[in-house]
Coordinates of C-alpha atoms in Angstrom, one line a residue:
M1 CA 20.9 12.1 -13.5
T2 CA 23.0 9.3 -12.0
A3 CA 23.3 5.8 -13.4
L4 CA 20.8 4.4 -10.8
Q5 CA 18.3 7.1 -11.4
E6 CA 18.2 6.4 -15.2
K7 CA 18.0 2.6 -14.2
A8 CA 14.7 3.4 -12.0
L9 CA 13.2 5.4 -14.8
K10 CA 13.8 2.5 -17.3
I11 CA 12.4 0.2 -15.0
V12 CA 9.3 2.6 -14.3
D13 CA 8.7 3.0 -17.8
L14 CA 8.6 -0.9 -18.7
L15 CA 6.3 -1.5 -16.0
E16 CA 3.9 1.4 -17.3
V17 CA 3.9 -0.6 -20.5
A18 CA 3.5 -3.9 -19.0
Y19 CA 0.6 -2.7 -16.6
P20 CA -0.7 0.6 -17.8
D21 CA -3.9 0.5 -15.6
A22 CA -2.4 -0.2 -12.3
E23 CA -4.4 1.1 -9.6
C24 CA -5.1 0.0 -5.8
S25 CA -6.8 -3.1 -5.5
L26 CA -9.0 -2.0 -2.4
V27 CA -12.4 -1.2 -3.1
H28 CA -13.8 2.3 -1.4
N29 CA -16.0 4.9 -2.3
E30 CA -14.0 8.1 -3.6
K31 CA -16.3 10.4 -2.1
K32 CA -15.6 8.7 1.5
P33 CA -11.8 8.8 1.4
Y34 CA -11.5 7.8 5.1
E35 CA -12.9 4.2 3.6
L36 CA -9.5 3.8 1.9
L37 CA -7.6 4.3 5.0
M38 CA -9.7 1.8 7.0
S39 CA -9.3 -0.8 4.2
T40 CA -5.4 -0.4 4.2
R41 CA -5.5 -0.7 7.9
L42 CA -7.6 -4.3 7.7
S43 CA -5.4 -5.3 4.9
A44 CA -2.4 -5.9 7.1
Q45 CA -1.5 -9.5 7.3
C46 CA -4.4 -10.1 4.8
T47 CA -5.3 -10.1 1.3
D48 CA -7.0 -7.3 -0.7
A49 CA -9.8 -9.8 -1.9
R50 CA -10.6 -10.7 1.7
V51 CA -10.5 -7.2 2.7
N52 CA -12.9 -6.3 -0.1
I53 CA -15.5 -8.8 0.8
V54 CA -15.3 -7.6 4.4
T55 CA -15.4 -4.0 3.9
K56 CA -18.7 -4.5 1.7
D57 CA -20.7 -5.2 4.7
L58 CA -18.5 -3.2 7.0
F59 CA -19.3 0.1 4.9
Q60 CA -23.0 -0.4 4.8
R61 CA -23.4 -1.3 8.5
F62 CA -21.1 1.7 9.4
P63 CA -21.7 4.2 6.5
S64 CA -20.1 7.4 8.1
I65 CA -17.0 8.5 10.3
D66 CA -19.8 9.2 13.1
A67 CA -21.2 5.6 12.6
F68 CA -17.7 4.3 13.1
A69 CA -16.8 6.3 16.0
E70 CA -20.1 5.3 17.9
A71 CA -19.7 1.8 17.1
D72 CA -20.4 -1.0 19.5
L73 CA -16.8 -2.3 19.4
T74 CA -17.8 -6.0 19.9
E75 CA -20.0 -5.9 16.9
L76 CA -16.9 -4.2 14.7
E77 CA -14.8 -6.9 15.9
E78 CA -17.2 -9.5 14.8
I79 CA -17.4 -7.9 11.3
V80 CA -13.9 -7.7 10.8
R81 CA -12.8 -11.0 12.2
P82 CA -12.0 -12.5 8.9
C83 CA -9.5 -10.1 8.3
G84 CA -7.4 -11.3 11.5
F85 CA -6.0 -9.7 14.3
Y86 CA -9.4 -8.3 14.6
K87 CA -9.6 -6.7 18.2
M88 CA -6.5 -4.6 17.5
K89 CA -8.0 -3.7 14.1
A90 CA -11.6 -2.9 15.2
R91 CA -10.1 -0.7 17.9
D92 CA -8.3 1.0 15.5
L93 CA -11.0 1.8 13.0
K94 CA -13.2 3.1 16.0
N95 CA -10.4 5.3 17.5
M96 CA -9.4 6.5 13.9
A97 CA -12.9 7.7 13.4
I98 CA -13.1 9.5 16.8
M99 CA -9.7 11.3 15.9
L100 CA -10.9 11.8 12.2
R101 CA -14.2 13.7 13.7
D102 CA -12.7 15.3 16.9
T103 CA -9.3 16.5 16.0
Y104 CA -9.5 16.7 12.0
H105 CA -13.5 17.8 12.0
Y106 CA -14.0 14.8 9.3
Q107 CA -11.5 15.9 7.0
L108 CA -8.7 13.4 5.9
P109 CA -5.1 14.7 6.7
D110 CA -3.0 15.0 3.4
T111 CA 0.2 14.4 4.8
I112 CA 2.5 11.7 6.0
E113 CA 3.1 13.4 9.2
E114 CA -0.5 14.0 10.2
L115 CA -1.7 10.7 8.7
T116 CA 0.8 8.7 11.1
K117 CA -0.8 10.1 14.1
L118 CA -4.1 8.4 13.4
P119 CA -4.3 4.9 15.4
G120 CA -2.9 2.0 13.4
V121 CA -1.7 4.0 10.5
G122 CA 2.5 3.7 9.5
R123 CA 4.2 5.4 6.9
K124 CA 3.2 2.3 4.4
T125 CA -0.8 3.6 4.8
A126 CA -0.2 7.2 4.9
N127 CA 2.1 7.0 1.5
L128 CA -0.7 5.2 0.2
I129 CA -3.3 8.0 1.1
V130 CA -1.4 11.2 0.3
G131 CA -0.7 9.4 -3.3
D132 CA -4.0 7.8 -4.2
I133 CA -6.2 10.6 -2.3
F134 CA -4.3 13.5 -2.6
G135 CA -2.0 12.8 -5.8
K136 CA 1.0 13.7 -3.9
P137 CA 4.6 11.9 -4.4
S138 CA 4.4 8.7 -2.6
V139 CA 6.3 5.6 -2.2
V140 CA 4.5 2.7 -0.5
C141 CA 7.1 0.3 1.0
D142 CA 5.2 -2.8 1.2
T143 CA 6.6 -6.6 1.0
H144 CA 6.1 -6.6 -2.6
C145 CA 8.1 -3.3 -2.9
I146 CA 10.9 -4.1 -0.7
R147 CA 11.3 -7.5 -2.1
I148 CA 11.3 -6.8 -5.8
T149 CA 13.4 -3.5 -5.4
N150 CA 15.8 -5.3 -3.7
L151 CA 16.3 -8.0 -6.3
L152 CA 16.3 -5.1 -9.1
G153 CA 19.1 -3.3 -7.4
L154 CA 17.3 -0.2 -6.7
S155 CA 17.4 -0.6 -2.9
K156 CA 19.0 -2.6 0.1
G157 CA 17.8 -3.8 3.1
K158 CA 14.3 -4.9 4.6
D159 CA 13.7 -1.7 6.6
P160 CA 10.4 0.0 5.3
L161 CA 11.6 3.6 6.1
K162 CA 15.1 3.0 4.8
V163 CA 14.0 1.5 1.5
E164 CA 11.3 4.3 0.9
M165 CA 14.2 7.1 1.3
Q166 CA 16.5 4.8 -0.8
L167 CA 13.8 4.8 -3.5
R168 CA 12.6 8.5 -3.0
E169 CA 16.2 9.6 -4.2
I170 CA 16.3 7.8 -7.6
L171 CA 12.2 7.4 -8.7
P172 CA 10.5 10.0 -10.4
L173 CA 8.1 11.2 -7.6
E174 CA 5.3 12.0 -9.9
R175 CA 5.3 8.5 -11.0
S176 CA 6.3 6.8 -7.7
G177 CA 2.9 6.1 -6.8
A178 CA 1.8 4.2 -9.7
F179 CA 4.9 2.5 -9.8
C180 CA 4.2 0.8 -6.6
H181 CA 0.9 -0.4 -7.4
R182 CA 2.6 -2.0 -10.6
L183 CA 4.9 -3.7 -8.2
V184 CA 2.5 -5.4 -6.4
I185 CA 0.8 -6.5 -9.6
H186 CA 4.2 -7.7 -10.8
G187 CA 5.0 -9.4 -7.8
R188 CA 1.6 -11.3 -7.9
A189 CA 1.8 -12.3 -11.8
V190 CA 5.5 -12.7 -12.4
C191 CA 8.5 -11.7 -9.7
V192 CA 6.4 -14.2 -7.2
A193 CA 8.0 -14.5 -3.7
N194 CA 11.0 -17.4 -3.6
R195 CA 9.9 -18.4 -7.2
P196 CA 10.5 -15.8 -9.9
R197 CA 9.8 -16.2 -13.2
C198 CA 12.7 -14.3 -14.5
T199 CA 12.8 -15.5 -18.1
E200 CA 9.2 -14.2 -18.6
C201 CA 10.0 -10.8 -16.7
V202 CA 10.1 -7.5 -18.7
L203 CA 12.7 -6.3 -16.5
N204 CA 15.3 -9.1 -16.6
G205 CA 17.4 -6.9 -18.7
C206 CA 17.9 -4.6 -15.8
C207 CA 17.5 -6.6 -12.8
D208 CA 20.5 -7.5 -10.5
H209 CA 19.1 -10.9 -9.4
S210 CA 18.2 -12.2 -13.0
Q211 CA 21.4 -11.2 -14.3
A212 CA 23.3 -13.0 -11.5
L213 CA 21.2 -16.1 -12.4
S214 CA 22.3 -15.6 -16.0
S215 CA 25.8 -15.3 -15.2
A216 CA 25.9 -18.1 -13.0
D217 CA 24.1 -20.2 -15.5
N218 CA 26.5 -19.4 -18.3
P219 CA 30.1 -18.9 -16.7
S220 CA 32.8 -17.0 -19.1

């Protein structure tokens, strides 16, 4: 195990203790895994809280893949309008449902390669689905993950794919999905963008950013 892998494992352990019950905050019916896929698409440039409000009505109005595939696009647009970029998102949901019906025979694909063939689905969404729905190793590189792992010194750069590949090299992959969920919670509660509360952070002893600040405040 390399030094960076040891550091990553320590961080995973600390976050697990701090946030033992971490899970995706998007509400969905576990018997309808496509709902999580659609919710994640709606969450782009939108808060999970707002998406959960919208999908409560959305999934009642369109209770199946068939219902989405046959939906009136104008009606679908109006329902998802509060999530922003509603025309594009509504079109993606409808086309996603058509493809799930016609190409995948109502079954959600279980690989990143197949999931990213669906309209509006990138690697971030695909990783979430393979991790949360299928229990496979996943690294969800959202803004929280990229920002915080950069600060910690686990990754470099802002490119989601590059950061994902860097993290796959050092994280214990059987725990990486939960780790990414915990980063979201930590990013909202403590390591807040532009104003991280380093003195309160459980990771400050192994964070490059926190240690750099400490050295600057206490020069030798």
